[in-house]
Short mmCIF file of N, CA, C and O in Angstrom, two decimals:
data_model
loop_
_atom_site.label_atom_id
_atom_site.label_comp_id
_atom_site.label_asym_id
_atom_site.label_seq_id
_atom_site.Cartn_x
_atom_site.Cartn_y
_atom_site.Cartn_z
N MET A 1 146.13 99.81 95.60
CA MET A 1 147.32 99.13 96.88
C MET A 1 148.28 98.36 95.55
O MET A 1 147.84 98.29 94.55
N THR A 2 150.15 98.33 95.66
CA THR A 2 150.55 97.42 95.57
C THR A 2 151.34 96.19 96.45
O THR A 2 150.98 96.83 97.68
N ALA A 3 151.71 95.18 95.47
CA ALA A 3 151.57 94.19 96.33
C ALA A 3 153.06 94.58 97.25
O ALA A 3 153.93 95.19 96.82
N SER A 4 152.56 93.77 98.51
CA SER A 4 154.48 94.76 99.00
C SER A 4 155.76 93.68 99.11
O SER A 4 156.36 93.85 99.36
N VAL A 5 155.35 92.28 98.41
CA VAL A 5 156.31 91.05 98.21
C VAL A 5 157.12 91.72 96.52
O VAL A 5 156.48 91.70 95.82
N LYS A 6 158.33 91.01 96.96
CA LYS A 6 159.38 91.86 95.57
C LYS A 6 159.35 90.53 94.85
O LYS A 6 159.71 89.47 95.50
N TYR A 7 159.38 90.19 93.87
CA TYR A 7 159.34 89.21 93.01
C TYR A 7 160.59 88.38 92.79
O TYR A 7 161.44 87.67 92.99
N ASP A 8 161.74 89.79 93.56
CA ASP A 8 163.38 89.42 93.17
C ASP A 8 163.39 88.87 94.28
O ASP A 8 164.80 87.85 94.52
N GLU A 9 162.79 88.86 95.66
CA GLU A 9 162.91 88.45 97.00
C GLU A 9 162.82 86.87 97.27
O GLU A 9 162.65 86.16 97.95
N VAL A 10 161.77 86.49 95.95
CA VAL A 10 161.47 85.29 95.87
C VAL A 10 161.73 84.08 94.79
O VAL A 10 162.69 84.41 94.16
N GLU A 11 162.27 82.77 95.71
CA GLU A 11 162.04 81.65 94.57
C GLU A 11 161.58 81.11 94.76
O GLU A 11 160.67 80.94 95.06
N VAL A 12 161.93 80.06 93.56
CA VAL A 12 161.09 78.87 93.57
C VAL A 12 161.65 78.48 94.78
O VAL A 12 162.14 77.77 95.23
N GLY A 13 160.49 77.40 95.79
CA GLY A 13 161.00 76.65 97.11
C GLY A 13 160.26 78.24 98.13
O GLY A 13 160.41 76.60 99.05
N THR A 14 160.33 79.04 97.95
CA THR A 14 160.42 79.99 99.09
C THR A 14 158.93 79.84 99.12
O THR A 14 157.94 79.43 98.54
N GLU A 15 158.60 79.46 100.67
CA GLU A 15 157.83 78.91 101.74
C GLU A 15 157.37 79.69 102.40
O GLU A 15 157.52 80.93 102.86
N ILE A 16 155.86 79.83 102.01
CA ILE A 16 154.55 81.00 103.20
C ILE A 16 154.07 80.70 104.66
O ILE A 16 153.74 79.25 104.17
N PRO A 17 155.07 81.60 105.45
CA PRO A 17 154.83 80.58 106.62
C PRO A 17 152.90 80.24 106.92
O PRO A 17 152.02 80.91 106.49
N ALA A 18 152.76 79.12 107.64
CA ALA A 18 151.65 78.94 107.99
C ALA A 18 150.99 79.85 108.37
O ALA A 18 151.55 80.38 109.50
N ARG A 19 149.47 79.86 108.50
CA ARG A 19 148.50 80.46 109.19
C ARG A 19 147.06 80.08 109.86
O ARG A 19 146.66 78.87 108.92
N THR A 20 146.96 79.63 110.65
CA THR A 20 145.13 79.28 111.19
C THR A 20 144.30 80.53 111.32
O THR A 20 144.48 81.42 111.34
N PHE A 21 143.52 79.62 110.30
CA PHE A 21 141.53 80.41 110.64
C PHE A 21 140.66 79.62 111.76
O PHE A 21 140.57 78.31 110.75
N HIS A 22 140.56 80.24 112.58
CA HIS A 22 139.72 79.58 113.55
C HIS A 22 137.71 79.71 112.93
O HIS A 22 137.77 80.68 112.08
N VAL A 23 137.30 78.32 112.58
CA VAL A 23 135.86 78.68 111.82
C VAL A 23 134.76 78.42 113.18
O VAL A 23 135.08 77.30 114.11
N ASP A 24 134.07 78.71 113.77
CA ASP A 24 133.03 78.18 114.44
C ASP A 24 131.41 78.30 113.58
O ASP A 24 131.38 79.09 113.26
N ARG A 25 130.35 77.90 114.67
CA ARG A 25 129.02 78.17 113.98
C ARG A 25 128.95 79.84 113.13
O ARG A 25 127.65 79.49 112.57
N ALA A 26 129.04 80.11 115.08
CA ALA A 26 128.83 81.55 114.08
C ALA A 26 129.24 82.01 112.96
O ALA A 26 128.68 83.01 112.29
N ASN A 27 130.38 82.00 112.54
CA ASN A 27 130.88 82.44 111.21
C ASN A 27 130.44 81.22 109.84
O ASN A 27 130.14 82.28 109.39
N LEU A 28 130.30 80.56 110.53
CA LEU A 28 129.19 79.51 109.54
C LEU A 28 127.74 80.48 109.34
O LEU A 28 127.26 80.34 107.83
N VAL A 29 127.18 80.95 110.38
CA VAL A 29 125.94 81.14 109.89
C VAL A 29 125.91 82.85 109.01
O VAL A 29 125.36 82.84 108.23
N MET A 30 126.99 83.31 109.33
CA MET A 30 127.25 84.71 109.02
C MET A 30 127.99 84.56 107.60
O MET A 30 127.58 85.30 106.44
N TYR A 31 128.41 83.03 107.29
CA TYR A 31 128.55 83.05 105.70
C TYR A 31 127.98 83.05 104.81
O TYR A 31 127.23 83.29 103.60
N ALA A 32 126.23 82.20 105.39
CA ALA A 32 125.24 81.64 105.10
C ALA A 32 124.55 83.11 104.62
O ALA A 32 123.97 83.10 103.68
N GLY A 33 124.38 83.89 106.11
CA GLY A 33 123.95 84.91 105.00
C GLY A 33 124.31 85.55 104.26
O GLY A 33 123.25 86.69 103.56
N ALA A 34 125.82 85.66 104.14
CA ALA A 34 126.53 86.35 102.85
C ALA A 34 126.57 85.98 101.72
O ALA A 34 126.49 87.02 100.89
N SER A 35 126.36 84.56 101.46
CA SER A 35 126.88 83.57 99.96
C SER A 35 125.15 83.41 99.68
O SER A 35 124.49 83.19 98.50
N GLY A 36 124.38 83.35 100.90
CA GLY A 36 122.72 82.93 100.43
C GLY A 36 123.04 81.40 100.85
O GLY A 36 121.97 80.89 99.87
N ASP A 37 123.67 80.73 100.88
CA ASP A 37 123.65 79.14 101.55
C ASP A 37 123.09 78.59 102.45
O ASP A 37 123.73 78.56 103.31
N PHE A 38 121.71 78.69 102.49
CA PHE A 38 121.21 78.13 103.91
C PHE A 38 120.97 76.76 103.84
O PHE A 38 120.21 76.44 104.51
N ASN A 39 121.81 75.96 103.23
CA ASN A 39 121.96 74.49 103.30
C ASN A 39 121.94 74.08 104.92
O ASN A 39 123.12 74.49 105.35
N PRO A 40 121.40 73.69 105.10
CA PRO A 40 121.11 72.93 107.37
C PRO A 40 121.88 72.07 106.92
O PRO A 40 122.66 71.92 107.96
N ILE A 41 123.27 71.59 106.78
CA ILE A 41 124.35 70.85 106.77
C ILE A 41 125.45 71.88 107.52
O ILE A 41 126.64 71.56 107.86
N HIS A 42 124.89 73.13 107.05
CA HIS A 42 125.94 73.82 107.35
C HIS A 42 125.86 74.90 108.83
O HIS A 42 126.87 75.67 109.03
N TRP A 43 124.43 74.33 109.41
CA TRP A 43 123.91 74.73 110.60
C TRP A 43 123.05 73.82 111.33
O TRP A 43 123.11 74.03 112.66
N ARG A 44 122.86 72.60 111.01
CA ARG A 44 121.75 71.91 111.80
C ARG A 44 122.92 70.66 111.69
O ARG A 44 122.52 69.63 111.12
N GLU A 45 122.91 70.67 113.25
CA GLU A 45 124.22 69.31 113.66
C GLU A 45 122.80 67.60 113.38
O GLU A 45 123.19 66.79 112.46
N SER A 46 121.41 68.07 113.53
CA SER A 46 120.52 66.80 113.28
C SER A 46 120.48 66.59 111.68
O SER A 46 120.51 65.86 111.43
N PHE A 47 120.27 67.40 110.99
CA PHE A 47 120.01 67.35 109.50
C PHE A 47 121.54 66.60 108.93
O PHE A 47 121.30 65.73 108.81
N ALA A 48 122.91 67.38 109.20
CA ALA A 48 123.93 67.07 109.00
C ALA A 48 124.19 65.06 109.19
O ALA A 48 124.76 64.46 108.01
N LYS A 49 124.05 65.22 110.25
CA LYS A 49 124.67 63.69 110.87
C LYS A 49 123.31 62.53 109.92
O LYS A 49 123.11 61.52 109.21
N GLN A 50 121.40 63.31 110.27
CA GLN A 50 120.48 62.36 109.18
C GLN A 50 121.25 61.84 107.80
O GLN A 50 120.96 61.30 106.94
N VAL A 51 122.38 63.25 107.00
CA VAL A 51 122.53 62.65 105.94
C VAL A 51 124.27 62.64 105.57
O VAL A 51 125.00 62.14 104.45
N GLY A 52 124.40 61.95 106.66
CA GLY A 52 126.08 60.82 106.75
C GLY A 52 126.92 61.67 106.91
O GLY A 52 127.55 61.02 107.06
N LEU A 53 126.77 62.96 107.65
CA LEU A 53 128.36 63.92 107.92
C LEU A 53 128.12 63.68 109.22
O LEU A 53 127.14 62.91 109.99
N PRO A 54 129.57 63.50 110.00
CA PRO A 54 130.27 63.74 111.59
C PRO A 54 128.94 65.00 111.87
O PRO A 54 129.17 64.58 113.19
N ASP A 55 128.80 65.24 111.26
CA ASP A 55 128.77 66.91 112.32
C ASP A 55 128.68 68.05 111.02
O ASP A 55 128.54 67.86 110.16
N VAL A 56 127.54 68.92 111.34
CA VAL A 56 128.17 70.69 110.86
C VAL A 56 129.12 70.63 109.82
O VAL A 56 129.98 70.64 110.38
N ILE A 57 129.29 71.12 108.49
CA ILE A 57 130.80 71.01 107.90
C ILE A 57 130.70 72.89 107.54
O ILE A 57 129.27 73.40 107.62
N ALA A 58 131.79 73.27 107.38
CA ALA A 58 131.85 74.52 106.78
C ALA A 58 131.57 73.95 105.63
O ALA A 58 131.43 73.30 104.63
N HIS A 59 131.34 76.14 104.92
CA HIS A 59 130.84 75.93 103.23
C HIS A 59 132.15 75.31 102.49
O HIS A 59 133.36 76.37 102.82
N GLY A 60 132.06 74.97 101.60
CA GLY A 60 133.57 74.76 100.68
C GLY A 60 134.24 75.81 99.96
O GLY A 60 134.78 76.58 100.30
N MET A 61 133.17 76.79 99.88
CA MET A 61 133.37 78.50 99.68
C MET A 61 133.69 78.92 100.60
O MET A 61 134.80 79.93 100.66
N TYR A 62 134.06 78.49 102.34
CA TYR A 62 134.24 79.06 103.14
C TYR A 62 135.81 79.24 103.20
O TYR A 62 136.46 79.85 103.37
N THR A 63 135.82 77.92 103.30
CA THR A 63 137.59 77.17 103.44
C THR A 63 138.28 78.14 102.20
O THR A 63 139.58 78.18 102.55
N MET A 64 137.65 77.96 100.82
CA MET A 64 138.24 78.47 99.60
C MET A 64 139.13 79.62 100.17
O MET A 64 139.63 80.47 100.10
N ALA A 65 137.83 80.59 100.68
CA ALA A 65 138.06 82.26 100.96
C ALA A 65 138.97 82.23 101.73
O ALA A 65 139.74 83.19 102.12
N GLN A 66 138.97 81.26 103.35
CA GLN A 66 140.39 81.45 104.17
C GLN A 66 141.77 81.50 103.50
O GLN A 66 143.07 82.17 103.34
N ALA A 67 141.45 80.51 102.37
CA ALA A 67 142.93 80.57 101.62
C ALA A 67 143.46 81.05 100.68
O ALA A 67 144.48 81.81 100.79
N GLY A 68 142.28 81.96 99.78
CA GLY A 68 142.48 83.33 99.06
C GLY A 68 142.74 84.57 100.42
O GLY A 68 143.37 85.19 99.95
N ARG A 69 142.29 83.86 101.33
CA ARG A 69 142.85 85.53 102.50
C ARG A 69 143.91 85.49 102.96
O ARG A 69 144.54 86.07 103.24
N PHE A 70 144.84 84.10 103.05
CA PHE A 70 145.93 83.89 103.42
C PHE A 70 146.50 84.17 102.54
O PHE A 70 147.93 85.44 102.61
N ILE A 71 146.77 84.05 100.72
CA ILE A 71 146.82 84.61 99.83
C ILE A 71 147.17 86.12 99.83
O ILE A 71 148.50 86.42 99.69
N THR A 72 145.91 86.61 99.54
CA THR A 72 145.90 88.02 99.35
C THR A 72 146.49 88.93 101.03
O THR A 72 147.02 90.02 100.86
N ASP A 73 146.26 88.22 102.04
CA ASP A 73 147.80 88.74 103.23
C ASP A 73 148.61 89.03 103.03
O ASP A 73 149.99 89.74 103.58
N TRP A 74 149.33 87.52 102.80
CA TRP A 74 150.79 87.65 102.29
C TRP A 74 151.40 88.39 100.80
O TRP A 74 152.46 88.90 101.25
N VAL A 75 150.97 89.19 99.93
CA VAL A 75 150.81 89.10 98.71
C VAL A 75 151.20 91.09 99.46
O VAL A 75 151.68 91.79 98.81
N GLY A 76 149.66 91.11 99.95
CA GLY A 76 149.47 92.64 100.34
C GLY A 76 148.50 93.38 99.35
O GLY A 76 148.99 94.38 99.99
N ASP A 77 148.36 92.67 98.60
CA ASP A 77 146.95 93.53 97.73
C ASP A 77 146.31 92.40 97.02
O ASP A 77 146.57 91.01 96.04
N PRO A 78 144.94 92.31 97.35
CA PRO A 78 143.80 91.36 96.62
C PRO A 78 144.31 91.73 95.31
O PRO A 78 143.76 90.89 94.81
N GLY A 79 144.49 93.12 94.88
CA GLY A 79 144.15 92.95 93.16
C GLY A 79 145.74 92.39 92.54
O GLY A 79 145.59 92.05 91.22
N ALA A 80 146.09 91.78 93.25
CA ALA A 80 147.48 91.14 93.06
C ALA A 80 147.55 89.65 92.21
O ALA A 80 148.14 89.24 92.14
N VAL A 81 146.02 89.13 93.20
CA VAL A 81 145.77 88.15 92.66
C VAL A 81 145.10 87.95 91.50
O VAL A 81 144.01 87.99 90.79
N LEU A 82 145.56 87.41 90.69
CA LEU A 82 145.52 86.97 88.63
C LEU A 82 144.64 85.76 88.40
O LEU A 82 143.81 85.64 87.37
N ASP A 83 144.86 84.77 89.64
CA ASP A 83 144.18 83.62 89.31
C ASP A 83 143.83 82.75 90.56
O ASP A 83 144.93 82.53 91.44
N TYR A 84 142.60 82.50 90.51
CA TYR A 84 142.86 81.12 92.03
C TYR A 84 141.81 79.89 91.70
O TYR A 84 140.48 80.70 91.52
N GLY A 85 142.50 78.84 92.17
CA GLY A 85 142.07 77.52 91.69
C GLY A 85 141.96 76.64 93.27
O GLY A 85 142.78 77.01 93.23
N VAL A 86 140.87 76.24 93.58
CA VAL A 86 141.23 75.10 94.25
C VAL A 86 140.29 73.45 93.78
O VAL A 86 139.21 73.72 93.15
N ARG A 87 140.74 72.67 94.05
CA ARG A 87 139.33 70.94 94.35
C ARG A 87 139.06 71.12 96.32
O ARG A 87 140.03 70.95 96.68
N PHE A 88 137.78 70.76 96.44
CA PHE A 88 137.75 70.25 97.62
C PHE A 88 137.57 68.34 98.02
O PHE A 88 137.22 68.22 97.34
N SER A 89 138.21 68.45 98.78
CA SER A 89 138.98 67.27 98.85
C SER A 89 138.35 66.35 100.37
O SER A 89 138.23 65.35 100.45
N ALA A 90 138.14 67.62 101.34
CA ALA A 90 137.57 66.83 102.57
C ALA A 90 136.80 68.20 102.67
O ALA A 90 137.15 69.06 103.05
N PRO A 91 135.36 67.72 103.66
CA PRO A 91 134.85 69.10 104.39
C PRO A 91 135.49 69.07 105.50
O PRO A 91 136.44 68.51 106.57
N VAL A 92 135.29 70.11 106.23
CA VAL A 92 135.90 71.07 107.39
C VAL A 92 134.56 70.85 108.36
O VAL A 92 133.66 71.22 108.57
N VAL A 93 134.87 70.01 108.88
CA VAL A 93 133.87 69.57 110.83
C VAL A 93 134.40 70.24 111.20
O VAL A 93 135.16 70.85 111.90
N VAL A 94 132.76 71.31 111.97
CA VAL A 94 132.98 72.40 112.62
C VAL A 94 131.65 71.65 114.36
O VAL A 94 130.45 71.92 114.09
N PRO A 95 132.50 71.21 115.23
CA PRO A 95 131.29 70.87 116.24
C PRO A 95 131.18 72.29 116.90
O PRO A 95 131.86 73.18 116.97
N ASP A 96 130.09 71.85 117.35
CA ASP A 96 129.33 72.43 118.25
C ASP A 96 130.17 73.48 119.98
O ASP A 96 130.62 74.76 119.30
N GLU A 97 131.21 72.58 120.12
CA GLU A 97 132.10 73.22 120.77
C GLU A 97 132.83 73.18 120.40
O GLU A 97 133.88 72.27 120.19
N GLY A 98 133.56 74.24 120.65
CA GLY A 98 135.61 74.72 119.91
C GLY A 98 135.28 75.04 118.69
O GLY A 98 136.75 75.31 117.47
N GLY A 99 134.68 74.70 117.94
CA GLY A 99 134.80 74.83 116.91
C GLY A 99 135.83 73.89 115.66
O GLY A 99 136.28 73.16 116.10
N ALA A 100 136.39 75.20 114.65
CA ALA A 100 137.57 73.97 114.35
C ALA A 100 138.90 75.36 113.42
O ALA A 100 138.40 76.83 113.57
N ASP A 101 139.75 74.42 113.17
CA ASP A 101 140.69 75.65 112.49
C ASP A 101 141.12 75.45 111.62
O ASP A 101 141.13 73.54 111.58
N ILE A 102 141.52 75.73 110.20
CA ILE A 102 141.69 75.16 108.49
C ILE A 102 143.55 76.23 108.57
O ILE A 102 143.21 77.18 108.96
N GLU A 103 144.19 75.38 109.19
CA GLU A 103 145.43 75.68 108.75
C GLU A 103 146.32 75.76 107.04
O GLU A 103 145.87 74.86 106.83
N VAL A 104 146.30 76.92 106.73
CA VAL A 104 147.44 77.29 105.33
C VAL A 104 148.22 77.66 105.17
O VAL A 104 148.70 78.23 106.04
N SER A 105 148.92 76.80 104.32
CA SER A 105 150.91 77.27 104.06
C SER A 105 151.02 77.32 102.43
O SER A 105 149.82 76.84 102.06
N GLY A 106 151.54 77.56 101.95
CA GLY A 106 152.13 77.87 100.80
C GLY A 106 152.97 77.72 100.25
O GLY A 106 154.52 77.86 101.19
N LYS A 107 153.42 77.49 99.27
CA LYS A 107 155.12 77.60 98.81
C LYS A 107 155.14 78.18 97.10
O LYS A 107 154.50 77.90 96.43
N VAL A 108 156.46 78.72 97.04
CA VAL A 108 156.26 79.33 95.66
C VAL A 108 156.60 78.12 94.50
O VAL A 108 157.90 77.69 95.22
N GLU A 109 156.27 77.58 93.35
CA GLU A 109 156.14 76.69 92.64
C GLU A 109 156.51 76.86 91.90
O GLU A 109 157.64 76.18 90.69
N GLU A 110 156.21 78.02 91.03
CA GLU A 110 157.18 78.96 90.14
C GLU A 110 157.33 80.06 89.68
O GLU A 110 156.21 80.84 90.35
N LYS A 111 158.30 80.77 88.75
CA LYS A 111 158.50 81.96 88.55
C LYS A 111 157.87 81.94 87.28
O LYS A 111 158.56 82.01 86.78
N LEU A 112 157.13 83.04 86.70
CA LEU A 112 156.94 83.12 85.84
C LEU A 112 157.55 84.91 84.91
O LEU A 112 157.83 85.59 85.43
N GLU A 113 157.04 85.28 83.75
CA GLU A 113 157.04 86.17 83.46
C GLU A 113 156.41 87.35 84.12
O GLU A 113 155.66 87.68 84.82
N ASP A 114 156.61 88.55 83.93
CA ASP A 114 155.95 89.81 84.47
C ASP A 114 155.55 89.92 85.17
O ASP A 114 154.53 90.24 86.24
N ASN A 115 156.82 89.73 86.76
CA ASN A 115 156.81 89.91 87.91
C ASN A 115 155.72 88.54 88.39
O ASN A 115 155.26 89.13 89.68
N LYS A 116 155.27 87.55 87.96
CA LYS A 116 154.40 86.70 88.78
C LYS A 116 155.24 85.64 88.66
O LYS A 116 155.46 84.93 87.94
N VAL A 117 153.69 84.93 90.20
CA VAL A 117 153.92 83.69 90.66
C VAL A 117 153.26 82.71 90.64
O VAL A 117 152.17 83.07 91.05
N VAL A 118 153.73 81.34 90.66
CA VAL A 118 152.29 80.58 91.29
C VAL A 118 152.93 80.36 92.41
O VAL A 118 154.13 79.80 92.55
N VAL A 119 152.16 80.09 93.02
CA VAL A 119 151.94 79.84 94.49
C VAL A 119 150.89 78.64 94.78
O VAL A 119 149.82 78.62 94.35
N ALA A 120 151.35 77.12 95.36
CA ALA A 120 150.46 76.12 95.59
C ALA A 120 149.96 76.63 96.99
O ALA A 120 151.30 76.49 97.93
N LEU A 121 149.26 76.50 97.87
CA LEU A 121 148.52 76.38 98.73
C LEU A 121 148.34 74.65 99.34
O LEU A 121 147.46 73.87 98.93
N THR A 122 148.15 74.77 100.95
CA THR A 122 148.08 73.20 101.53
C THR A 122 147.11 74.16 102.21
O THR A 122 147.07 75.40 103.20
N ALA A 123 145.79 73.19 102.41
CA ALA A 123 144.92 73.89 103.53
C ALA A 123 144.70 72.33 104.57
O ALA A 123 143.78 71.79 104.11
N ARG A 124 144.47 72.01 105.74
CA ARG A 124 144.44 71.50 106.51
C ARG A 124 143.61 71.33 107.42
O ARG A 124 143.76 72.41 107.97
N CYS A 125 142.16 70.56 107.92
CA CYS A 125 142.46 70.70 109.05
C CYS A 125 141.90 69.24 109.70
O CYS A 125 142.09 68.17 109.48
N GLY A 126 142.23 69.32 110.85
CA GLY A 126 142.73 68.25 111.97
C GLY A 126 143.41 66.61 111.32
O GLY A 126 142.87 65.31 111.18
N GLY A 127 144.54 68.09 111.12
CA GLY A 127 145.51 66.27 110.07
C GLY A 127 145.32 65.90 108.69
O GLY A 127 145.83 65.41 108.20
N GLN A 128 144.19 67.11 108.30
CA GLN A 128 143.66 66.29 106.55
C GLN A 128 143.52 67.32 106.00
O GLN A 128 143.46 68.67 105.92
N LYS A 129 143.84 67.00 104.43
CA LYS A 129 143.94 67.92 103.46
C LYS A 129 142.67 67.99 103.36
O LYS A 129 141.96 67.35 103.05
N VAL A 130 141.78 69.48 103.63
CA VAL A 130 140.52 70.10 102.82
C VAL A 130 140.56 70.27 101.70
O VAL A 130 139.21 70.68 101.15
N LEU A 131 141.97 70.71 100.94
CA LEU A 131 141.69 71.45 99.45
C LEU A 131 142.83 70.75 98.68
O LEU A 131 143.63 70.58 98.92
N THR A 132 142.87 70.65 97.24
CA THR A 132 144.16 69.97 96.52
C THR A 132 143.93 71.13 95.22
O THR A 132 143.03 71.21 95.33
N ARG A 133 144.70 70.58 94.91
CA ARG A 133 144.98 71.14 93.69
C ARG A 133 144.80 73.24 93.86
O ARG A 133 144.30 73.54 92.38
N ALA A 134 144.95 73.62 94.61
CA ALA A 134 145.66 74.52 95.50
C ALA A 134 146.33 75.51 94.80
O ALA A 134 147.14 75.30 95.06
N LYS A 135 146.59 76.63 94.10
CA LYS A 135 146.94 77.22 93.49
C LYS A 135 146.46 78.58 93.27
O LYS A 135 145.63 78.79 92.71
N ALA A 136 147.87 79.61 93.33
CA ALA A 136 147.40 80.94 92.71
C ALA A 136 148.51 81.26 92.22
O ALA A 136 149.60 81.44 92.47
N VAL A 137 147.92 82.90 91.16
CA VAL A 137 148.75 83.09 90.40
C VAL A 137 148.99 84.70 91.25
O VAL A 137 147.79 85.05 90.73
N VAL A 138 150.01 85.21 91.33
CA VAL A 138 150.00 86.74 91.53
C VAL A 138 151.22 87.34 91.52
O VAL A 138 151.90 86.76 90.91
N ARG A 139 151.10 88.22 91.18
CA ARG A 139 151.60 89.33 90.34
C ARG A 139 152.42 90.21 91.28
O ARG A 139 152.44 91.05 92.12
N LEU A 140 153.73 90.37 91.92
CA LEU A 140 154.10 90.13 92.95
C LEU A 140 154.76 92.24 92.59
O LEU A 140 154.76 92.23 91.78
N ALA A 141 155.69 92.78 93.21
CA ALA A 141 155.97 94.04 93.43
C ALA A 141 157.64 93.95 92.80
O ALA A 141 158.17 93.27 92.28
#
């Protein structure tokens, strides 16, 4: 695959339209199986509340993966992502009824040599920022 976004067609400040990723408890159980992270704060409400959380929370790496999916979907080629990192700033609380929505958006922050750009990402849930310092370096076509 090659990136479908062209370097010459983006500028510093180019916004990537927001996308919403829904998460429910079934997603968390599937992620626990795939990742091997069976911490009960991600699936047992009584345990999560016992340790001071408002409810079950999504795995931080699950949230990071959704933001990563956002950038790979935008660029059109997962192999075009050269660097990606985030800091976790707040948990994604996933109620049993209705789940939660993670909204991810992005903006081209810098154009580099060799068709590379730095994209700053924003991830929010319930109006609260759940990732900070979220950035990806991608090579465009």
